[in-house]
């Protein structure tokens, strides 16, 4: 049997529609017998009157839709009947009508049989259309659920009616309020509004819709400025509109509810059906109420598609009207631009806020962001009020940097000076000045160490690599250690030559082993650097502590190993300083010990200053600090060790001869011997507790002669002058016996 759904159009009239109903006998609006009866619940009147008032019964002249079906061949031999009741928009009246619908067929209307099994029970009507108001519909539906009688509402939109556990037999031809409130929230968001007011009716429909709408607006960050609840029924103007919007479905007797749930029909090319919740997929029309010349006009702007959650606009004019909505300002606060974030004020509404700039290293790239996003501090940065993050620049002491160029120039100048000194010493190989410096081999070793020290500064410049990080400290450490070791041997040699204490001289003679000591001192530094490179080697590290740049630097690996390397050099330099200080009173032109003392002082001052500066300096110029200290200490030792000798070789050549050398020796020896003899005679007299007498001239002469001989031998040993004639050395005696 074909199932058809035909709209029921009932033309009725109410005599004084504002006249309310009084008793149940008065709310039968229309009735017509038939084989299949359909019930109807319509709110023709808006309230009940007290018993002393006299109502006028509503009269419906005819139901065109049903009459058309009965007069056609659609249902051959079957006549449709109907009973339509006026609910008077009152729950109790609608429930009274529902009891009549549930009464047993062919029995009194007032009798409803209650049974445990209704499978064979035949109610008076097969289906009910109505009611209009959700509050009435919910009450009626709970009664109709007893017999699973289909109920189709034309106007009840409360969201709770989609719950098929509570209302299993309920269907409706309008969408749920969930979609209506969703569409409204979408429209408000699309219009750019976030500060609105809500007016709802004081019934189940209004309250439930209000709650649903409040949830959906909150999800879209829309604030409700106020809520106003009005009485459910305001005027009689809506009565005829609601009656005219009613649609009635005609279906077959068997399995009426299941078939009705699956029915589909078309209207003007659009397909309609009930979903799993019994809701119709009809959508909504978006209308604009606009006052023109004192008259209110209602214009359809768009159609809301439930399934796709979009507004469908048909023509350009309505599209322009839709865009004009955005020009209507409905916001509590001005929107925050990108680069800012919302700061909620003391107001209870989240839509009332202040706009504050994003702090450094934070950004926002959209309007009205609740909080600024944090940049990755390791790779990016952002200024205040930024709309994006910027990649950090990688910095290091570049070859093109002006400070790096200056330091490289100083290093290159130092290498040139070393080469010049080497050439000068090579050309004057056999002069007393060169021989007094330890010979050409020792000078070459020291000069080579200076070259390596100057060259090591190049490893501190440029983009750090693992190789350069490991090489720069080890090259400097070992070359500087070798340089200090050679100078230490020269200081020890001077102290040995001019020590006249037999016990000390014997000790120094046993200690003075130049090659083993140099190899031992340097070897210890090699071991320190090797252990450092094996267990905690320096490596490249990215320093991301600075806000806008990444410093590419060498991480020393172990501060303990780095400090041990520098500390070991400091110990050797201190020993060298002590030995050189002991021999600081040699003849002026040949006094190397005095200049070694000055060189070590410069070294100590430079590196003592380096420690606090290195500990407190950071950034790409940190390697420059160590370069400067290396250059200062290297230049100090180089100048103090070789420049005085080069000055004599180049500017005072008359002092760089054997005769001048011998004359200086004997002059110094005579002066030293006189002082030495007097001091020892006084010492001898004190130790013997004998009354002091004038020393014999022979005793004084003997002491003077021995002192001169010792001094001459010492200078000859320093200078390596085997050809210089010196008096025969007398057998050494204790000085106190002179």
CSV table of N, CA and C in Angstrom, one decimal, residues 78-208:
chain,number,residue,atom,x,y,z
A,78,UNK,N,-11.3,3.4,1.8
A,78,UNK,CA,-10.9,3.8,3.2
A,78,UNK,C,-11.1,5.3,3.4
A,79,UNK,N,-11.8,5.6,4.4
A,79,UNK,CA,-12.1,7.0,4.7
A,79,UNK,C,-11.4,7.5,5.9
A,80,UNK,N,-10.8,8.6,5.8
A,80,UNK,CA,-10.0,9.2,6.9
A,80,UNK,C,-11.0,10.1,7.8
A,81,UNK,N,-10.9,9.9,9.1
A,81,UNK,CA,-11.6,10.7,10.0
A,81,UNK,C,-10.7,11.5,10.9
A,82,UNK,N,-11.2,12.4,11.6
A,82,UNK,CA,-10.3,13.2,12.5
A,82,UNK,C,-11.1,13.8,13.6
A,83,UNK,N,-10.4,14.0,14.7
A,83,UNK,CA,-10.9,14.7,15.9
A,83,UNK,C,-9.9,15.7,16.2
A,84,UNK,N,-10.2,17.0,16.2
A,84,UNK,CA,-9.3,18.1,16.4
A,84,UNK,C,-9.8,18.8,17.7
A,85,UNK,N,-8.9,19.0,18.6
A,85,UNK,CA,-9.2,19.6,19.9
A,85,UNK,C,-8.4,20.9,20.1
A,86,UNK,N,-9.0,21.8,20.7
A,86,UNK,CA,-8.4,23.1,21.1
A,86,UNK,C,-7.7,22.9,22.5
A,87,UNK,N,-6.4,23.0,22.5
A,87,UNK,CA,-5.7,22.8,23.8
A,87,UNK,C,-5.8,24.1,24.7
A,88,UNK,N,-6.2,25.2,24.1
A,88,UNK,CA,-6.2,26.4,24.9
A,88,UNK,C,-4.9,26.8,25.5
A,89,UNK,N,-3.8,26.2,24.9
A,89,UNK,CA,-2.4,26.4,25.3
A,89,UNK,C,-2.3,26.0,26.8
A,90,UNK,N,-3.0,25.0,27.2
A,90,UNK,CA,-3.0,24.6,28.6
A,90,UNK,C,-2.7,23.1,28.7
A,91,UNK,N,-1.8,22.7,29.5
A,91,UNK,CA,-1.3,21.3,29.6
A,91,UNK,C,-2.5,20.4,30.0
A,92,UNK,N,-3.3,20.8,31.0
A,92,UNK,CA,-4.3,19.9,31.5
A,92,UNK,C,-5.4,19.7,30.5
A,93,UNK,N,-5.7,20.7,29.7
A,93,UNK,CA,-6.7,20.5,28.6
A,93,UNK,C,-6.2,19.6,27.5
A,94,UNK,N,-4.9,19.7,27.2
A,94,UNK,CA,-4.3,18.8,26.2
A,94,UNK,C,-4.3,17.4,26.7
A,95,UNK,N,-4.0,17.2,28.0
A,95,UNK,CA,-4.0,15.8,28.5
A,95,UNK,C,-5.4,15.2,28.5
A,96,UNK,N,-6.4,16.0,28.8
A,96,UNK,CA,-7.8,15.5,28.7
A,96,UNK,C,-8.1,15.1,27.3
A,97,UNK,N,-7.7,15.8,26.3
A,97,UNK,CA,-7.9,15.4,25.0
A,97,UNK,C,-7.2,14.1,24.6
A,98,UNK,N,-5.9,14.0,25.2
A,98,UNK,CA,-5.1,12.8,24.9
A,98,UNK,C,-5.8,11.6,25.5
A,99,UNK,N,-6.4,11.7,26.7
A,99,UNK,CA,-7.1,10.6,27.2
A,99,UNK,C,-8.2,10.1,26.3
A,100,UNK,N,-8.9,11.0,25.7
A,100,UNK,CA,-9.9,10.7,24.7
A,100,UNK,C,-9.3,9.9,23.5
A,101,UNK,N,-8.1,10.4,23.1
A,101,UNK,CA,-7.5,9.7,22.0
A,101,UNK,C,-7.1,8.3,22.4
A,102,UNK,N,-6.8,8.0,23.6
A,102,UNK,CA,-6.3,6.7,24.1
A,102,UNK,C,-7.5,5.8,24.5
A,103,UNK,N,-8.7,6.4,24.5
A,103,UNK,CA,-9.9,5.6,24.9
A,103,UNK,C,-10.1,4.5,23.8
A,104,UNK,N,-10.7,3.4,24.3
A,104,UNK,CA,-10.9,2.3,23.4
A,104,UNK,C,-11.9,2.6,22.3
A,105,UNK,N,-11.6,2.1,21.2
A,105,UNK,CA,-12.4,2.4,20.0
A,105,UNK,C,-13.8,1.8,20.2
A,106,UNK,N,-14.8,2.5,19.7
A,106,UNK,CA,-16.2,2.1,19.7
A,106,UNK,C,-16.7,2.1,21.2
A,107,UNK,N,-16.1,2.8,22.1
A,107,UNK,CA,-16.6,2.9,23.4
A,107,UNK,C,-16.7,4.4,23.8
A,108,UNK,N,-17.1,4.6,25.0
A,108,UNK,CA,-17.3,6.0,25.4
A,108,UNK,C,-15.9,6.7,25.4
A,109,UNK,N,-16.0,8.0,25.1
A,109,UNK,CA,-14.8,8.7,25.0
A,109,UNK,C,-14.1,8.9,26.3
A,110,UNK,N,-14.9,8.7,27.4
A,110,UNK,CA,-14.3,9.0,28.7
A,110,UNK,C,-13.6,7.8,29.3
A,111,UNK,N,-13.7,6.6,28.7
A,111,UNK,CA,-13.2,5.4,29.2
A,111,UNK,C,-11.8,5.0,28.6
A,112,UNK,N,-10.8,4.9,29.5
A,112,UNK,CA,-9.5,4.4,29.0
A,112,UNK,C,-9.2,3.2,29.8
A,113,UNK,N,-8.9,2.1,29.2
A,113,UNK,CA,-8.6,0.9,29.9
A,113,UNK,C,-7.1,0.8,30.1
A,114,UNK,N,-6.8,0.4,31.3
A,114,UNK,CA,-5.3,0.2,31.6
A,114,UNK,C,-5.0,-1.2,31.7
A,115,UNK,N,-4.0,-1.6,30.9
A,115,UNK,CA,-3.6,-3.0,30.8
A,115,UNK,C,-2.1,-3.2,30.9
A,116,UNK,N,-1.7,-4.4,31.2
A,116,UNK,CA,-0.3,-4.7,31.1
A,116,UNK,C,0.2,-5.0,29.7
A,117,UNK,N,-0.7,-5.4,28.9
A,117,UNK,CA,-0.4,-5.8,27.5
A,117,UNK,C,-1.4,-5.0,26.6
A,118,UNK,N,-0.8,-4.1,25.8
A,118,UNK,CA,-1.7,-3.3,24.9
A,118,UNK,C,-1.5,-3.8,23.4
A,119,UNK,N,-1.0,-5.0,23.2
A,119,UNK,CA,-0.8,-5.5,21.9
A,119,UNK,C,-2.1,-5.6,21.1
A,120,UNK,N,-3.2,-6.0,21.8
A,120,UNK,CA,-4.5,-6.2,21.1
A,120,UNK,C,-5.5,-5.0,21.4
A,121,UNK,N,-4.9,-4.0,22.0
A,121,UNK,CA,-5.8,-2.8,22.4
A,121,UNK,C,-5.9,-1.9,21.2
A,122,UNK,N,-7.1,-1.5,20.8
A,122,UNK,CA,-7.4,-0.6,19.7
A,122,UNK,C,-7.8,0.7,20.2
A,123,UNK,N,-6.9,1.7,20.2
A,123,UNK,CA,-7.4,3.1,20.7
A,123,UNK,C,-8.3,3.7,19.6
A,124,UNK,N,-8.8,4.8,20.1
A,124,UNK,CA,-9.8,5.6,19.2
A,124,UNK,C,-9.1,6.1,18.0
A,125,UNK,N,-7.8,6.7,18.1
A,125,UNK,CA,-7.1,7.2,17.0
A,125,UNK,C,-5.9,6.5,16.7
A,126,UNK,N,-5.3,6.6,15.5
A,126,UNK,CA,-4.1,5.9,15.1
A,126,UNK,C,-2.9,6.7,15.3
A,127,UNK,N,-3.0,8.0,15.2
A,127,UNK,CA,-1.9,9.0,15.3
A,127,UNK,C,-2.4,10.3,15.7
A,128,UNK,N,-1.5,11.1,16.3
A,128,UNK,CA,-1.8,12.4,16.8
A,128,UNK,C,-0.9,13.4,16.1
A,129,UNK,N,-1.5,14.5,15.7
A,129,UNK,CA,-0.8,15.7,15.2
A,129,UNK,C,-0.9,16.8,16.2
A,130,UNK,N,0.3,17.3,16.7
A,130,UNK,CA,0.4,18.3,17.7
A,130,UNK,C,1.1,17.8,18.9
A,131,UNK,N,1.2,18.6,19.9
A,131,UNK,CA,0.7,20.0,19.9
A,131,UNK,C,1.8,20.9,19.4
A,132,UNK,N,1.4,22.2,19.6
A,132,UNK,CA,2.3,23.2,19.1
A,132,UNK,C,3.5,23.6,20.0
A,133,UNK,N,3.1,23.8,21.3
A,133,UNK,CA,4.1,24.2,22.3
A,133,UNK,C,4.8,23.0,22.9
A,134,UNK,N,6.1,23.1,23.0
A,134,UNK,CA,6.9,22.0,23.5
A,134,UNK,C,6.5,21.5,24.9
A,135,UNK,N,6.1,22.5,25.7
A,135,UNK,CA,5.7,22.1,27.1
A,135,UNK,C,4.5,21.2,27.1
A,136,UNK,N,3.5,21.5,26.2
A,136,UNK,CA,2.3,20.6,26.1
A,136,UNK,C,2.7,19.3,25.4
A,137,UNK,N,3.5,19.4,24.4
A,137,UNK,CA,3.9,18.2,23.6
A,137,UNK,C,4.6,17.2,24.5
A,138,UNK,N,5.5,17.6,25.4
A,138,UNK,CA,6.2,16.7,26.3
A,138,UNK,C,5.2,16.0,27.2
A,139,UNK,N,4.2,16.7,27.7
A,139,UNK,CA,3.2,16.0,28.6
A,139,UNK,C,2.4,15.0,27.8
A,140,UNK,N,1.9,15.4,26.6
A,140,UNK,CA,1.1,14.5,25.8
A,140,UNK,C,1.9,13.3,25.4
A,141,UNK,N,3.2,13.5,25.0
A,141,UNK,CA,4.0,12.4,24.5
A,141,UNK,C,4.2,11.3,25.5
A,142,UNK,N,4.3,11.7,26.8
A,142,UNK,CA,4.5,10.7,27.8
A,142,UNK,C,3.3,9.8,28.0
A,143,UNK,N,2.1,10.3,27.7
A,143,UNK,CA,1.0,9.5,27.7
A,143,UNK,C,0.8,8.6,26.5
A,144,UNK,N,1.2,9.2,25.3
A,144,UNK,CA,1.1,8.4,24.1
A,144,UNK,C,2.1,7.3,24.0
A,145,UNK,N,3.2,7.5,24.8
A,145,UNK,CA,4.3,6.4,24.8
A,145,UNK,C,3.8,5.1,25.3
A,146,UNK,N,2.7,5.1,26.1
A,146,UNK,CA,2.2,3.9,26.7
A,146,UNK,C,1.8,2.9,25.6
A,147,UNK,N,1.3,3.4,24.5
A,147,UNK,CA,0.8,2.5,23.4
A,147,UNK,C,1.7,2.8,22.1
A,148,UNK,N,2.8,3.5,22.3
A,148,UNK,CA,3.7,3.9,21.2
A,148,UNK,C,2.9,4.5,20.0
A,149,UNK,N,1.9,5.3,20.4
A,149,UNK,CA,1.1,6.0,19.3
A,149,UNK,C,1.9,7.1,18.7
A,150,UNK,N,2.1,7.1,17.4
A,150,UNK,CA,2.9,8.1,16.7
A,150,UNK,C,2.3,9.5,17.0
A,151,UNK,N,3.2,10.4,17.3
A,151,UNK,CA,2.9,11.8,17.5
A,151,UNK,C,3.8,12.7,16.6
A,152,UNK,N,3.2,13.4,15.8
A,152,UNK,CA,3.9,14.3,14.9
A,152,UNK,C,3.6,15.8,15.2
A,153,UNK,N,4.6,16.5,15.7
A,153,UNK,CA,4.4,17.9,16.0
A,153,UNK,C,4.9,18.8,14.9
A,154,UNK,N,4.2,19.8,14.7
A,154,UNK,CA,4.5,20.8,13.6
A,154,UNK,C,5.3,22.0,14.2
A,155,UNK,N,5.4,22.1,15.5
A,155,UNK,CA,6.0,23.4,16.0
A,155,UNK,C,6.9,23.2,17.3
A,156,UNK,N,6.8,22.0,17.9
A,156,UNK,CA,7.6,21.8,19.1
A,156,UNK,C,9.0,21.5,18.8
A,157,UNK,N,9.9,22.4,19.2
A,157,UNK,CA,11.3,22.3,18.8
A,157,UNK,C,12.3,22.1,20.0
A,158,UNK,N,11.7,21.8,21.2
A,158,UNK,CA,12.6,21.6,22.4
A,158,UNK,C,13.6,20.5,22.1
A,159,UNK,N,14.9,20.7,22.5
A,159,UNK,CA,15.9,19.7,22.2
A,159,UNK,C,15.7,18.4,22.9
A,160,UNK,N,15.1,18.4,24.1
A,160,UNK,CA,14.9,17.2,24.8
A,160,UNK,C,14.0,16.2,24.1
A,161,UNK,N,13.1,16.7,23.2
A,161,UNK,CA,12.2,15.8,22.5
A,161,UNK,C,12.9,14.9,21.5
A,162,UNK,N,14.3,15.1,21.3
A,162,UNK,CA,15.0,14.3,20.4
A,162,UNK,C,15.5,13.0,21.2
A,163,UNK,N,15.3,13.0,22.5
A,163,UNK,CA,15.7,11.8,23.3
A,163,UNK,C,14.7,10.7,23.1
A,164,UNK,N,15.1,9.7,22.3
A,164,UNK,CA,14.2,8.6,22.0
A,164,UNK,C,13.9,7.6,23.1
A,165,UNK,N,14.7,7.8,24.2
A,165,UNK,CA,14.4,6.9,25.3
A,165,UNK,C,13.2,7.5,26.1
A,166,UNK,N,13.2,8.8,26.2
A,166,UNK,CA,12.1,9.4,26.9
A,166,UNK,C,10.8,9.5,26.0
A,167,UNK,N,11.1,9.8,24.7
A,167,UNK,CA,10.0,10.1,23.8
A,167,UNK,C,10.1,9.2,22.6
A,168,UNK,N,9.9,7.9,22.7
A,168,UNK,CA,10.2,7.0,21.6
A,168,UNK,C,9.2,7.1,20.4
A,169,UNK,N,8.0,7.6,20.6
A,169,UNK,CA,7.0,7.7,19.5
A,169,UNK,C,6.8,9.1,19.0
A,170,UNK,N,7.7,10.0,19.4
A,170,UNK,CA,7.6,11.4,19.0
A,170,UNK,C,8.3,11.7,17.7
A,171,UNK,N,7.7,12.4,16.8
A,171,UNK,CA,8.3,12.9,15.5
A,171,UNK,C,7.9,14.3,15.4
A,172,UNK,N,8.7,15.1,14.6
A,172,UNK,CA,8.3,16.5,14.3
A,172,UNK,C,8.8,16.9,12.9
A,173,UNK,N,8.1,17.9,12.4
A,173,UNK,CA,8.5,18.3,11.1
A,173,UNK,C,9.3,19.6,11.1
A,174,UNK,N,9.8,20.0,12.3
A,174,UNK,CA,10.7,21.1,12.4
A,174,UNK,C,12.0,20.6,13.1
A,175,UNK,N,13.1,21.3,12.8
A,175,UNK,CA,14.3,20.9,13.5
A,175,UNK,C,14.3,21.2,15.0
A,176,UNK,N,15.2,20.5,15.6
A,176,UNK,CA,15.4,20.7,17.1
A,176,UNK,C,16.0,22.1,17.3
A,177,UNK,N,15.7,22.6,18.6
A,177,UNK,CA,16.3,23.8,19.0
A,177,UNK,C,17.8,23.8,19.0
A,178,UNK,N,18.4,22.6,19.1
A,178,UNK,CA,19.8,22.5,19.1
A,178,UNK,C,20.4,23.2,17.8
A,179,UNK,N,19.7,22.9,16.7
A,179,UNK,CA,20.2,23.5,15.4
A,179,UNK,C,19.8,24.9,15.3
A,180,UNK,N,18.6,25.3,15.8
A,180,UNK,CA,18.2,26.7,15.8
A,180,UNK,C,19.2,27.5,16.6
A,181,UNK,N,19.5,27.1,17.8
A,181,UNK,CA,20.5,27.9,18.6
A,181,UNK,C,21.9,27.8,18.0
A,182,UNK,N,22.2,26.7,17.4
A,182,UNK,CA,23.5,26.6,16.7
A,182,UNK,C,23.6,27.6,15.5
A,183,UNK,N,22.5,27.7,14.8
A,183,UNK,CA,22.5,28.6,13.7
A,183,UNK,C,22.5,30.0,14.1
A,184,UNK,N,21.8,30.3,15.2
A,184,UNK,CA,21.9,31.7,15.8
A,184,UNK,C,23.3,32.0,16.3
A,185,UNK,N,23.9,31.1,16.9
A,185,UNK,CA,25.3,31.3,17.4
A,185,UNK,C,26.2,31.5,16.2
A,186,UNK,N,26.0,30.7,15.2
A,186,UNK,CA,26.9,30.8,14.0
A,186,UNK,C,26.7,32.2,13.3
A,187,UNK,N,25.4,32.6,13.3
A,187,UNK,CA,25.1,33.9,12.7
A,187,UNK,C,25.8,35.1,13.5
A,188,UNK,N,25.7,35.0,14.8
A,188,UNK,CA,26.3,36.0,15.6
A,188,UNK,C,27.8,36.0,15.5
A,189,UNK,N,28.4,34.9,15.4
A,189,UNK,CA,29.9,34.8,15.2
A,189,UNK,C,30.2,35.4,13.9
A,190,UNK,N,29.5,35.0,12.9
A,190,UNK,CA,29.8,35.4,11.5
A,190,UNK,C,29.6,36.9,11.4
A,191,UNK,N,28.8,37.5,12.2
A,191,UNK,CA,28.6,39.0,12.1
A,191,UNK,C,29.6,39.7,13.0
A,192,UNK,N,30.5,39.0,13.7
A,192,UNK,CA,31.5,39.6,14.5
A,192,UNK,C,31.0,40.2,15.8
A,193,UNK,N,29.9,39.7,16.3
A,193,UNK,CA,29.4,40.2,17.6
A,193,UNK,C,29.8,39.3,18.7
A,194,UNK,N,30.0,39.9,19.9
A,194,UNK,CA,30.3,39.1,21.1
A,194,UNK,C,29.6,39.6,22.3
A,195,UNK,N,28.7,40.6,22.2
A,195,UNK,CA,28.0,41.2,23.3
A,195,UNK,C,26.6,41.3,23.0
A,196,UNK,N,25.7,40.4,23.5
A,196,UNK,CA,24.4,40.3,23.1
A,196,UNK,C,23.5,40.1,24.3
A,197,UNK,N,22.1,40.3,24.0
A,197,UNK,CA,21.1,40.0,25.0
A,197,UNK,C,20.2,38.9,24.5
A,198,UNK,N,19.5,38.2,25.5
A,198,UNK,CA,18.6,37.1,25.1
A,198,UNK,C,17.3,37.4,25.7
A,199,UNK,N,16.2,37.2,24.9
A,199,UNK,CA,14.8,37.2,25.4
A,199,UNK,C,14.2,35.9,25.1
A,200,UNK,N,13.7,35.2,26.1
A,200,UNK,CA,13.1,33.9,26.0
A,200,UNK,C,11.7,33.9,26.7
A,201,UNK,N,10.9,32.9,26.3
A,201,UNK,CA,9.6,32.7,26.9
A,201,UNK,C,9.7,31.8,28.1
A,202,UNK,N,8.8,32.1,29.0
A,202,UNK,CA,8.8,31.4,30.3
A,202,UNK,C,8.0,30.0,30.2
A,203,UNK,N,8.6,29.1,29.5
A,203,UNK,CA,8.1,27.8,29.4
A,203,UNK,C,9.2,26.8,29.1
A,204,UNK,N,8.9,25.5,28.9
A,204,UNK,CA,9.9,24.5,28.7
A,204,UNK,C,10.7,24.9,27.4
A,205,UNK,N,10.0,25.3,26.4
A,205,UNK,CA,10.6,25.6,25.1
A,205,UNK,C,11.6,26.8,25.3
A,206,UNK,N,11.2,27.8,26.0
A,206,UNK,CA,12.1,29.0,26.1
A,206,UNK,C,13.3,28.7,27.0
A,207,UNK,N,13.0,28.0,28.2
A,207,UNK,CA,14.1,27.8,29.1
A,207,UNK,C,15.1,26.8,28.6
A,208,UNK,N,14.7,25.7,27.9
A,208,UNK,CA,15.6,24.8,27.3
A,208,UNK,C,16.4,25.4,26.2
